[in-house]
Amino acid sequence: MTGRPSPSISSRKQPKQARATDLVAAILQAAVQVLEKEGAQRFTTTRVAEKAGVSVGSLYQYFPNKAALLFRLQSDEWQQTTDLLCRILQEVEKPPLERLRVLVHAFVRSECEEAAVRGALDDAAPLYRDAPEAQAARASAQRTVEIFMQETLPEAPDATRALAGDLVITMLSAAGREFSASPRMPAEIETYSDAIADMFCAYLRSLGHRA
């Protein structure tokens, strides 16, 4: 799917008043809870409306169907992940590898805390990955990583920096998804995050990073 989301997955309208904003927030919170409990296959607008304590008609004012609701949850997840990455990597008062270590810990912890929702959304992600929201999130993250790698590896060739950025983000995403597939204790998360961060830092040092 390319271009803007089709009407079937676009929100029907945007809330303009405080009460409407609160209603949409309640619907989205209920949707997350239903998704965690039921999974994507048993996720329905009726269950979400019941959980939120609103009528299905009220829900349909903002989300015309199940696909639109899932798309909003998916879009919010993309934005949250992108904001996390950008906020941490742009803290220029900290040394680059310290920022990278903080990012790894925050990302893995987030993956574990929201594993149920993320896992369910993964089933729907292929339907939306080419939507403008997904493209914007990827572009923002990619630009932040490019700037970070320019700072971290100023003397490396462009191709080397590009490969390093792609490997770090791809491997972090894959490792976080795999690790969070099972329930984890805080100590496990800490140990695993340290190991990944150590590998990434060693890799960037091997490419020429100097503290």
Tab-separated table of C-alpha atoms in Angstrom:
chain	number	residue	atom	x	y	z
A	1	MET	CA	0.000	0.000	0.000
A	2	THR	CA	1.389	3.377	-0.945
A	3	GLY	CA	0.293	6.960	-0.552
A	4	ARG	CA	-2.158	8.047	2.108
A	5	PRO	CA	-4.054	5.470	4.133
A	6	SER	CA	-7.309	4.451	2.488
A	7	PRO	CA	-10.561	5.670	4.074
A	8	SER	CA	-11.009	2.204	5.568
A	9	ILE	CA	-8.043	2.696	7.898
A	10	SER	CA	-8.064	6.463	8.330
A	11	SER	CA	-9.578	8.004	11.447
A	12	ARG	CA	-13.048	9.357	10.674
A	13	LYS	CA	-12.394	12.705	12.367
A	14	GLN	CA	-10.037	14.321	14.843
A	15	PRO	CA	-11.247	15.359	18.311
A	16	LYS	CA	-11.421	19.126	18.759
A	17	GLN	CA	-12.867	19.530	22.244
A	18	ALA	CA	-11.479	18.326	25.562
A	19	ARG	CA	-14.310	15.870	26.098
A	20	ALA	CA	-13.792	14.378	22.644
A	21	THR	CA	-10.053	14.144	23.268
A	22	ASP	CA	-10.715	12.305	26.526
A	23	LEU	CA	-13.087	9.944	24.713
A	24	VAL	CA	-10.496	9.066	22.086
A	25	ALA	CA	-7.857	8.569	24.809
A	26	ALA	CA	-10.198	6.187	26.649
A	27	ILE	CA	-10.878	4.255	23.445
A	28	LEU	CA	-7.168	3.924	22.682
A	29	GLN	CA	-6.362	2.817	26.226
A	30	ALA	CA	-9.127	0.215	26.043
A	31	ALA	CA	-7.882	-0.909	22.632
A	32	VAL	CA	-4.421	-1.565	24.062
A	33	GLN	CA	-5.900	-3.576	26.926
A	34	VAL	CA	-8.068	-5.652	24.587
A	35	LEU	CA	-5.147	-6.219	22.253
A	36	GLU	CA	-2.965	-7.400	25.136
A	37	LYS	CA	-5.623	-9.821	26.340
A	38	GLU	CA	-7.215	-11.041	23.109
A	39	GLY	CA	-4.544	-10.581	20.436
A	40	ALA	CA	-5.100	-9.222	16.938
A	41	GLN	CA	-7.295	-12.114	15.774
A	42	ARG	CA	-9.943	-11.621	18.497
A	43	PHE	CA	-9.647	-7.836	18.590
A	44	THR	CA	-13.017	-6.216	17.761
A	45	THR	CA	-14.501	-2.741	18.003
A	46	THR	CA	-17.312	-4.169	20.149
A	47	ARG	CA	-14.869	-5.465	22.747
A	48	VAL	CA	-13.003	-2.153	22.738
A	49	ALA	CA	-16.203	-0.130	23.180
A	50	GLU	CA	-17.288	-2.348	26.075
A	51	LYS	CA	-13.872	-2.005	27.732
A	52	ALA	CA	-13.912	1.784	27.298
A	53	GLY	CA	-17.469	2.056	28.624
A	54	VAL	CA	-18.758	3.790	25.497
A	55	SER	CA	-21.193	2.863	22.764
A	56	VAL	CA	-19.968	1.376	19.508
A	57	GLY	CA	-21.552	4.369	17.793
A	58	SER	CA	-19.346	6.738	19.777
A	59	LEU	CA	-16.276	4.718	18.819
A	60	TYR	CA	-17.287	4.811	15.144
A	61	GLN	CA	-17.340	8.605	15.232
A	62	TYR	CA	-13.544	8.469	15.313
A	63	PHE	CA	-12.607	4.990	14.095
A	64	PRO	CA	-14.824	3.584	11.326
A	65	ASN	CA	-13.690	0.004	11.841
A	66	LYS	CA	-11.190	-2.364	13.437
A	67	ALA	CA	-8.532	-1.614	10.816
A	68	ALA	CA	-8.635	2.119	11.568
A	69	LEU	CA	-8.218	1.477	15.278
A	70	LEU	CA	-5.298	-0.900	14.768
A	71	PHE	CA	-3.703	1.561	12.372
A	72	ARG	CA	-3.883	4.325	15.006
A	73	LEU	CA	-2.247	2.039	17.583
A	74	GLN	CA	0.424	1.083	15.052
A	75	SER	CA	1.059	4.736	14.134
A	76	ASP	CA	1.369	5.709	17.791
A	77	GLU	CA	3.854	2.854	18.338
A	78	TRP	CA	5.985	4.009	15.402
A	79	GLN	CA	6.004	7.562	16.734
A	80	GLN	CA	6.858	6.525	20.290
A	81	THR	CA	9.794	4.411	19.116
A	82	THR	CA	11.063	7.188	16.854
A	83	ASP	CA	10.745	9.793	19.615
A	84	LEU	CA	12.683	7.540	21.999
A	85	LEU	CA	15.524	7.061	19.520
A	86	CYS	CA	15.739	10.723	18.541
A	87	ARG	CA	15.531	12.065	22.083
A	88	ILE	CA	18.381	9.898	23.349
A	89	LEU	CA	20.728	10.145	20.361
A	90	GLN	CA	20.329	13.928	20.217
A	91	GLU	CA	21.554	14.462	23.812
A	92	VAL	CA	24.841	15.888	22.544
A	93	GLU	CA	26.068	16.808	26.018
A	94	LYS	CA	26.724	13.078	26.546
A	95	PRO	CA	29.481	11.138	24.740
A	96	PRO	CA	28.190	9.161	21.720
A	97	LEU	CA	28.756	5.681	23.131
A	98	GLU	CA	27.090	6.641	26.399
A	99	ARG	CA	24.044	7.743	24.416
A	100	LEU	CA	24.067	4.479	22.503
A	101	ARG	CA	24.197	2.496	25.729
A	102	VAL	CA	21.262	4.464	27.159
A	103	LEU	CA	19.311	3.853	23.948
A	104	VAL	CA	19.885	0.106	24.067
A	105	HIS	CA	18.701	-0.150	27.660
A	106	ALA	CA	15.645	2.036	27.062
A	107	PHE	CA	14.676	0.209	23.875
A	108	VAL	CA	14.989	-3.313	25.269
A	109	ARG	CA	13.116	-2.330	28.422
A	110	SER	CA	10.341	-0.789	26.327
A	111	GLU	CA	10.116	-3.879	24.138
A	112	CYS	CA	9.692	-6.094	27.189
A	113	GLU	CA	7.143	-3.826	28.870
A	114	GLU	CA	4.964	-3.652	25.761
A	115	ALA	CA	5.647	-7.076	24.290
A	116	ALA	CA	2.018	-8.193	24.160
A	117	VAL	CA	0.834	-5.159	22.224
A	118	ARG	CA	3.854	-5.023	19.943
A	119	GLY	CA	3.524	-8.710	19.129
A	120	ALA	CA	-0.131	-8.325	18.213
A	121	LEU	CA	0.553	-5.235	16.121
A	122	ASP	CA	3.274	-7.083	14.225
A	123	ASP	CA	0.497	-9.150	12.630
A	124	ALA	CA	-1.071	-5.996	11.228
A	125	ALA	CA	2.122	-4.063	10.432
A	126	PRO	CA	2.495	-5.356	6.829
A	127	LEU	CA	-0.804	-3.686	5.970
A	128	TYR	CA	0.463	-0.284	7.033
A	129	ARG	CA	4.228	-0.242	6.563
A	130	ASP	CA	4.045	1.972	3.458
A	131	ALA	CA	1.624	4.500	4.956
A	132	PRO	CA	2.860	8.118	5.256
A	133	GLU	CA	3.074	7.787	9.046
A	134	ALA	CA	5.457	4.841	8.706
A	135	GLN	CA	7.549	6.606	6.074
A	136	ALA	CA	7.797	9.751	8.205
A	137	ALA	CA	8.870	7.765	11.268
A	138	ARG	CA	11.544	5.900	9.296
A	139	ALA	CA	12.850	9.092	7.697
A	140	SER	CA	13.115	10.876	11.049
A	141	ALA	CA	14.884	7.951	12.686
A	142	GLN	CA	17.228	7.485	9.755
A	143	ARG	CA	18.256	11.142	9.737
A	144	THR	CA	18.949	11.096	13.487
A	145	VAL	CA	21.066	7.960	13.131
A	146	GLU	CA	22.989	9.507	10.213
A	147	ILE	CA	23.845	12.582	12.283
A	148	PHE	CA	24.828	10.391	15.236
A	149	MET	CA	27.143	8.295	13.062
A	150	GLN	CA	28.738	11.393	11.546
A	151	GLU	CA	29.588	12.529	15.058
A	152	THR	CA	30.683	9.076	16.221
A	153	LEU	CA	32.752	8.167	13.138
A	154	PRO	CA	33.824	11.527	11.655
A	155	GLU	CA	36.754	10.068	9.701
A	156	ALA	CA	34.977	6.987	8.341
A	157	PRO	CA	33.719	6.818	4.736
A	158	ASP	CA	30.047	7.585	4.179
A	159	ALA	CA	29.382	3.985	3.194
A	160	THR	CA	30.902	2.724	6.429
A	161	ARG	CA	28.801	5.085	8.536
A	162	ALA	CA	25.656	4.129	6.639
A	163	LEU	CA	26.318	0.439	7.141
A	164	ALA	CA	27.067	0.935	10.835
A	165	GLY	CA	23.827	2.838	11.390
A	166	ASP	CA	21.781	0.263	9.535
A	167	LEU	CA	23.362	-2.647	11.415
A	168	VAL	CA	22.912	-1.086	14.844
A	169	ILE	CA	19.225	-0.260	14.319
A	170	THR	CA	18.368	-3.505	12.524
A	171	MET	CA	20.121	-5.702	15.071
A	172	LEU	CA	18.708	-3.772	18.025
A	173	SER	CA	15.188	-4.134	16.662
A	174	ALA	CA	15.591	-7.850	15.941
A	175	ALA	CA	17.249	-8.569	19.285
A	176	GLY	CA	14.623	-6.649	21.226
A	177	ARG	CA	11.789	-8.459	19.458
A	178	GLU	CA	13.323	-11.883	20.040
A	179	PHE	CA	14.292	-11.236	23.659
A	180	SER	CA	10.890	-9.789	24.622
A	181	ALA	CA	9.030	-12.800	23.232
A	182	SER	CA	9.347	-14.390	26.691
A	183	PRO	CA	8.666	-12.736	30.085
A	184	ARG	CA	11.851	-11.235	31.534
A	185	MET	CA	12.966	-10.145	34.979
A	186	PRO	CA	14.585	-6.711	35.429
A	187	ALA	CA	17.994	-8.286	36.067
A	188	GLU	CA	17.756	-10.243	32.816
A	189	ILE	CA	16.871	-7.101	30.901
A	190	GLU	CA	19.823	-5.262	32.413
A	191	THR	CA	22.303	-8.042	31.615
A	192	TYR	CA	21.038	-8.506	28.076
A	193	SER	CA	21.070	-4.765	27.377
A	194	ASP	CA	24.619	-4.457	28.690
A	195	ALA	CA	25.772	-7.271	26.398
A	196	ILE	CA	24.205	-5.687	23.305
A	197	ALA	CA	25.573	-2.257	24.186
A	198	ASP	CA	29.063	-3.732	24.716
A	199	MET	CA	28.956	-5.323	21.260
A	200	PHE	CA	27.780	-2.129	19.572
A	201	CYS	CA	30.404	-0.011	21.325
A	202	ALA	CA	33.191	-2.447	20.438
A	203	TYR	CA	32.004	-2.466	16.825
A	204	LEU	CA	32.061	1.342	16.568
A	205	ARG	CA	35.491	1.495	18.172
A	206	SER	CA	36.749	-0.996	15.604
A	207	LEU	CA	35.540	1.387	12.885
A	208	GLY	CA	37.561	4.242	14.285
A	209	HIS	CA	35.572	5.861	17.076
A	210	ARG	CA	37.750	7.685	19.565
A	211	ALA	CA	36.397	8.901	22.885
